[in-house]
Short mmCIF file of N, CA and C in Angstrom, two decimals:
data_model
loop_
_atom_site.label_atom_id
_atom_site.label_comp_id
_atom_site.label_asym_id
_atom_site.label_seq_id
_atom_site.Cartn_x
_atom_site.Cartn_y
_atom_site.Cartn_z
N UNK A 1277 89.15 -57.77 13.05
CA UNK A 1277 90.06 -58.48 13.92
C UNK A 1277 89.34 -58.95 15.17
N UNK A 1278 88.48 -58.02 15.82
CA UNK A 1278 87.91 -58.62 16.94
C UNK A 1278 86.61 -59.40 16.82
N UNK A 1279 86.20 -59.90 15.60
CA UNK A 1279 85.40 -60.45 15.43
C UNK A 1279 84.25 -60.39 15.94
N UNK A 1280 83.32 -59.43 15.80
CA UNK A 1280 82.28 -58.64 16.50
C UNK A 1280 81.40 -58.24 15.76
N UNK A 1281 79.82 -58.48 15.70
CA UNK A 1281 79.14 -58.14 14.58
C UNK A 1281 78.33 -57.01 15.77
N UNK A 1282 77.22 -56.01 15.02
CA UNK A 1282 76.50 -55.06 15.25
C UNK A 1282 75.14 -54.71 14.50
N UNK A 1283 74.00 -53.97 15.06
CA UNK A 1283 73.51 -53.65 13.96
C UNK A 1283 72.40 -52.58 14.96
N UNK A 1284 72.54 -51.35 14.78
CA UNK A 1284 72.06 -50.50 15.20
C UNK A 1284 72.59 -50.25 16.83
N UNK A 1285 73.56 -50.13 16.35
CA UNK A 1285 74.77 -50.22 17.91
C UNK A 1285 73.99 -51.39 18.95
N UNK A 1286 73.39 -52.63 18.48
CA UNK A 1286 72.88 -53.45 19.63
C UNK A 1286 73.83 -54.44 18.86
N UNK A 1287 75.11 -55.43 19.94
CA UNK A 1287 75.54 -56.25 19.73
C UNK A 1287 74.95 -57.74 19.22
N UNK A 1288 75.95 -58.11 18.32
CA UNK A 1288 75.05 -59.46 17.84
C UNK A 1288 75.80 -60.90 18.08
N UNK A 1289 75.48 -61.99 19.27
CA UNK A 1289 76.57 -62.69 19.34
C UNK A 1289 76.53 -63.76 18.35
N UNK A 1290 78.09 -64.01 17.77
CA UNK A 1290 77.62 -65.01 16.31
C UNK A 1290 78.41 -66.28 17.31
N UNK A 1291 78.39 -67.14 16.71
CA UNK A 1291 79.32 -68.76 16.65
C UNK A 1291 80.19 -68.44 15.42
N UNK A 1292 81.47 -68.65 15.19
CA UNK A 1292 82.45 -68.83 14.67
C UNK A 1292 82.60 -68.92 13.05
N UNK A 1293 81.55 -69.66 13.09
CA UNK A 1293 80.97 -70.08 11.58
C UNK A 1293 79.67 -69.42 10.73
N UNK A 1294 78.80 -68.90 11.62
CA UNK A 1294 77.84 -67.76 11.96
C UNK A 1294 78.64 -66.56 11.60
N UNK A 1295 80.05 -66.12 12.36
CA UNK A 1295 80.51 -64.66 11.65
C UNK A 1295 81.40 -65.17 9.89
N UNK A 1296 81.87 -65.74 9.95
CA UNK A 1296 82.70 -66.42 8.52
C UNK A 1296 81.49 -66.41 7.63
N UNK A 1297 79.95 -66.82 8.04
CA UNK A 1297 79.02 -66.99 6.83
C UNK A 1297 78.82 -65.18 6.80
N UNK A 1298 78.70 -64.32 7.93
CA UNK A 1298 78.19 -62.67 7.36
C UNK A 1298 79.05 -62.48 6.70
N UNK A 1299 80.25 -62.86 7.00
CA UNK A 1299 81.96 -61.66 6.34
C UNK A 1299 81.50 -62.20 5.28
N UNK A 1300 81.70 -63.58 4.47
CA UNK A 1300 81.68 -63.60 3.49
C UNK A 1300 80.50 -62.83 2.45
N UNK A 1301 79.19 -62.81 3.58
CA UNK A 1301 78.36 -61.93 2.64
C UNK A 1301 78.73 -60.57 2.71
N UNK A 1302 79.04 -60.26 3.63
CA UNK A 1302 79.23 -58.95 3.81
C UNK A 1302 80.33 -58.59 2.63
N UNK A 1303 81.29 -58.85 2.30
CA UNK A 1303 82.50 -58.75 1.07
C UNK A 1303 81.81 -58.47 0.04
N UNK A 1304 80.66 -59.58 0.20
CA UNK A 1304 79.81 -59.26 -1.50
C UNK A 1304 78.66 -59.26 -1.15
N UNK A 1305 78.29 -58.05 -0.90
CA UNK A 1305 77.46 -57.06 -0.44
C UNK A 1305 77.17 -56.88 -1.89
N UNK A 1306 75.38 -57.15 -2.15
CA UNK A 1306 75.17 -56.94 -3.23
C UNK A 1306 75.02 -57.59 -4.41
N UNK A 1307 75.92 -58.73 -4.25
CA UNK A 1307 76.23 -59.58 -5.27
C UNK A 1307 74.88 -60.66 -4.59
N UNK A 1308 75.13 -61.96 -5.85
CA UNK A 1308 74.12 -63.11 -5.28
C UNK A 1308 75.45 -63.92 -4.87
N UNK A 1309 75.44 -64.57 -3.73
CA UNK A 1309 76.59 -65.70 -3.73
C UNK A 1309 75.46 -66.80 -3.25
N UNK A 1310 75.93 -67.94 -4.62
CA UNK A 1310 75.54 -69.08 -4.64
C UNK A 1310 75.77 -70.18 -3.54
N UNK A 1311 75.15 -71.36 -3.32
CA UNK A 1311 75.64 -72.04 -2.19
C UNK A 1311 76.35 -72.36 -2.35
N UNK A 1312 77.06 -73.24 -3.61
CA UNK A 1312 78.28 -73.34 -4.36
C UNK A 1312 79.83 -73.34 -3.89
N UNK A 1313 79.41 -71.47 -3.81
CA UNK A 1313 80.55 -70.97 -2.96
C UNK A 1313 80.19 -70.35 -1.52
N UNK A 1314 79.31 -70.31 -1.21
CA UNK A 1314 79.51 -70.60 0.51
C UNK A 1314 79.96 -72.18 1.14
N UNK A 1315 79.64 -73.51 0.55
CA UNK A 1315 80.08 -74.41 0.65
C UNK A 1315 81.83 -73.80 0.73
N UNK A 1316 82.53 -73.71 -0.39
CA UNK A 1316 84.09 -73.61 -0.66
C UNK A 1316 84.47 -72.86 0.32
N UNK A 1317 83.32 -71.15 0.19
CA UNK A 1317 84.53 -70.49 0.13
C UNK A 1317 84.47 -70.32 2.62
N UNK A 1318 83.17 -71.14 2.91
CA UNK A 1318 82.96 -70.56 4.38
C UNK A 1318 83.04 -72.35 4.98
N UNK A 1319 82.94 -72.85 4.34
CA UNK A 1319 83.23 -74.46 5.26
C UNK A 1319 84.30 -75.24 4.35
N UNK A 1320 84.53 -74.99 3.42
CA UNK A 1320 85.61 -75.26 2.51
C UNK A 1320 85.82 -76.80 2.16
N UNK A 1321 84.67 -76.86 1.57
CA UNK A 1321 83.80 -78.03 0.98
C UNK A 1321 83.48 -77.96 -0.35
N UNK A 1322 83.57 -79.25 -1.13
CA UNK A 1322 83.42 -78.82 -2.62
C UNK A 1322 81.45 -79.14 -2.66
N UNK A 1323 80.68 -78.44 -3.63
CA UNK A 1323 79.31 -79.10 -3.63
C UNK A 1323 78.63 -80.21 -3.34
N UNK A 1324 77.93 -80.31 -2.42
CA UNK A 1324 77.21 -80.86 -1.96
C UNK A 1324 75.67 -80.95 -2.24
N UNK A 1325 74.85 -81.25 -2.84
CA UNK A 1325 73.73 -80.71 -3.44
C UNK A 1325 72.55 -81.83 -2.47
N UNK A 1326 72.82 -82.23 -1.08
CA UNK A 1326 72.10 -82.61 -0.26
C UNK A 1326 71.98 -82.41 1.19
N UNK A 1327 73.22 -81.31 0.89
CA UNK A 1327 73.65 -80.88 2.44
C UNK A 1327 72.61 -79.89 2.82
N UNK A 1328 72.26 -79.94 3.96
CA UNK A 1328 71.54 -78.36 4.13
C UNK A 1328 72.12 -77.39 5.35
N UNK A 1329 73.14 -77.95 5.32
CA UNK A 1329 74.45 -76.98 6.52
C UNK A 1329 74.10 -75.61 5.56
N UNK A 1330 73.68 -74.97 4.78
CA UNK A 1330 73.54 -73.62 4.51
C UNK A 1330 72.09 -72.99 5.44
N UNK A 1331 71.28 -73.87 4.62
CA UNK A 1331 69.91 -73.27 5.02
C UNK A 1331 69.55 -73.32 6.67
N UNK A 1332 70.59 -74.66 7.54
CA UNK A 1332 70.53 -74.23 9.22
C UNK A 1332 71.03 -73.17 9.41
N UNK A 1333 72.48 -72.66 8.82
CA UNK A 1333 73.14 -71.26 8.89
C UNK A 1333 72.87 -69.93 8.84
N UNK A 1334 71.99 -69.93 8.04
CA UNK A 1334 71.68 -69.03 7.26
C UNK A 1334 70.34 -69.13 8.11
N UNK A 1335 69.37 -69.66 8.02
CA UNK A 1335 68.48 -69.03 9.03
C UNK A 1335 68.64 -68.64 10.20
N UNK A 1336 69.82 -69.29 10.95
CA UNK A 1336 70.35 -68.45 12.59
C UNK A 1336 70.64 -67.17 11.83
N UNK A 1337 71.92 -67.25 11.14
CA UNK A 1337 72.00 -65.98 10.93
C UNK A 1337 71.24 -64.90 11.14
N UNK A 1338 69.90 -65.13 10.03
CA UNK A 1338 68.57 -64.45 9.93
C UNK A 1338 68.16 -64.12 11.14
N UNK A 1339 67.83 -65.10 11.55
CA UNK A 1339 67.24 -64.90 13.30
C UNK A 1339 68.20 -63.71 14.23
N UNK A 1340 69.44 -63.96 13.92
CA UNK A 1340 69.91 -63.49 15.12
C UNK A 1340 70.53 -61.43 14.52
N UNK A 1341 70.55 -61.65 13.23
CA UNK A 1341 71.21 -60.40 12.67
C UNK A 1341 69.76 -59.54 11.97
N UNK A 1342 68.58 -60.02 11.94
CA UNK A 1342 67.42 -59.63 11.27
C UNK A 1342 66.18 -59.44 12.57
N UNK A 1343 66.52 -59.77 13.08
CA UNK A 1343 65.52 -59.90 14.56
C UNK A 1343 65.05 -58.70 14.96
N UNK A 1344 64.16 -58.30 14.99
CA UNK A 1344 63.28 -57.14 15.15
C UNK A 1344 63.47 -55.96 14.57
N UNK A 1345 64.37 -56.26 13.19
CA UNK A 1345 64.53 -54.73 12.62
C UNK A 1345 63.63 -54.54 11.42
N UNK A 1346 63.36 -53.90 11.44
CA UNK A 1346 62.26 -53.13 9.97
C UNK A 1346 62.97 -53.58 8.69
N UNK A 1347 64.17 -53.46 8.42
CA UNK A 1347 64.35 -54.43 6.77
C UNK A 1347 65.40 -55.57 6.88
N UNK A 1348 65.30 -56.35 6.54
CA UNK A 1348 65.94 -57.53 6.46
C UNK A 1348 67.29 -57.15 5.46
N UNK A 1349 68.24 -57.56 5.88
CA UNK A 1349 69.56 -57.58 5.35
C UNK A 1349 69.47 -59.27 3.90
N UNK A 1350 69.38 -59.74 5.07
CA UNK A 1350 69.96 -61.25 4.08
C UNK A 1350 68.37 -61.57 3.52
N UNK A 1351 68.86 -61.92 2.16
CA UNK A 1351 67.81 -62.53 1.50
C UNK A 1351 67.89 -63.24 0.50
N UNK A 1352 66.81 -63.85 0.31
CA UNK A 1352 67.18 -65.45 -0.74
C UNK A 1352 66.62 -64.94 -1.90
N UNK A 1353 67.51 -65.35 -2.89
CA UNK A 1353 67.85 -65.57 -4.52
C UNK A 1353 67.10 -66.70 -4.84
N UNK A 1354 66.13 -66.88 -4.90
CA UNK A 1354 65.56 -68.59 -5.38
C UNK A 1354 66.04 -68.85 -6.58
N UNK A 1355 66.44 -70.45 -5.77
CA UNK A 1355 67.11 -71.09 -7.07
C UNK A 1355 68.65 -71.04 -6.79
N UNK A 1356 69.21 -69.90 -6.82
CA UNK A 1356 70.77 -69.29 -6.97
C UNK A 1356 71.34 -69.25 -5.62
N UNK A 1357 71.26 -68.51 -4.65
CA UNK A 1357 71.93 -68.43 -3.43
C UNK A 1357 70.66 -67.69 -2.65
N UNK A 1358 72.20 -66.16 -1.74
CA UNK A 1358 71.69 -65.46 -1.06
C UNK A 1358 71.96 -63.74 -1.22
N UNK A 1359 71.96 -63.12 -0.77
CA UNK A 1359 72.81 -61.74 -0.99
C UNK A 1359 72.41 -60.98 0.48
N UNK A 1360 73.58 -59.97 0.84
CA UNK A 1360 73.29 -59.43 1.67
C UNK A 1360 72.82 -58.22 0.89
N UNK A 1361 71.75 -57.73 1.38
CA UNK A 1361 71.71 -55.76 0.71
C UNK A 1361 71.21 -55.00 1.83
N UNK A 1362 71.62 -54.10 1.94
CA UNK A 1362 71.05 -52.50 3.04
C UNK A 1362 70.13 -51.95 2.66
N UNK A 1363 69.33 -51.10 3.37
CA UNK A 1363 68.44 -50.29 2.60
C UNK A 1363 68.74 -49.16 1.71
N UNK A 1364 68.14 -48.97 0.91
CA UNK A 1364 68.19 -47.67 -0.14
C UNK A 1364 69.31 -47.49 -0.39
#
């Protein structure tokens, strides 16, 4: 509800569209989600296969939720999407 991300109790400030792209990974934690459906299901757009509104997103993301920590959360599926995973 308060729309607030974290990650090793150090706050993380997102943009609007920045927290809508984690939640959605975060839900499917684990899974691969394709751009496909980050198009639909986080800007609510049908495929686009020239847009690169993911890959600007998704690297802030990176930058701002991966930034000086020892394992990277988000990571790329080549070819297919992205997935969020935790360690171990």
């Amino acid at each position: 509800i308060s729309r607030t991300a974290s990650r090793h109790g150090r706050k993380i400030p997102l943009l609007p569209k920045e927290f809508q792209l984690l939640e959605y990974l975060a839900r499917n934690e684990g899974r691969v989600v394709s751009r496909a459906m980050l198009l639909r299901h986080v800007w609510d757009l049908h495929f686009d296969p020239s847009t690169n509104i993911i890959d600007v997103y998704v690297g802030r993301l990176r930058r701002k939720v991966d930034d000086q920590q020892a394992y990277p959360l988000i990571h790329t599926i080549r070819g297919i999407g992205y997935c969020l995973r935790a360690p171990g």
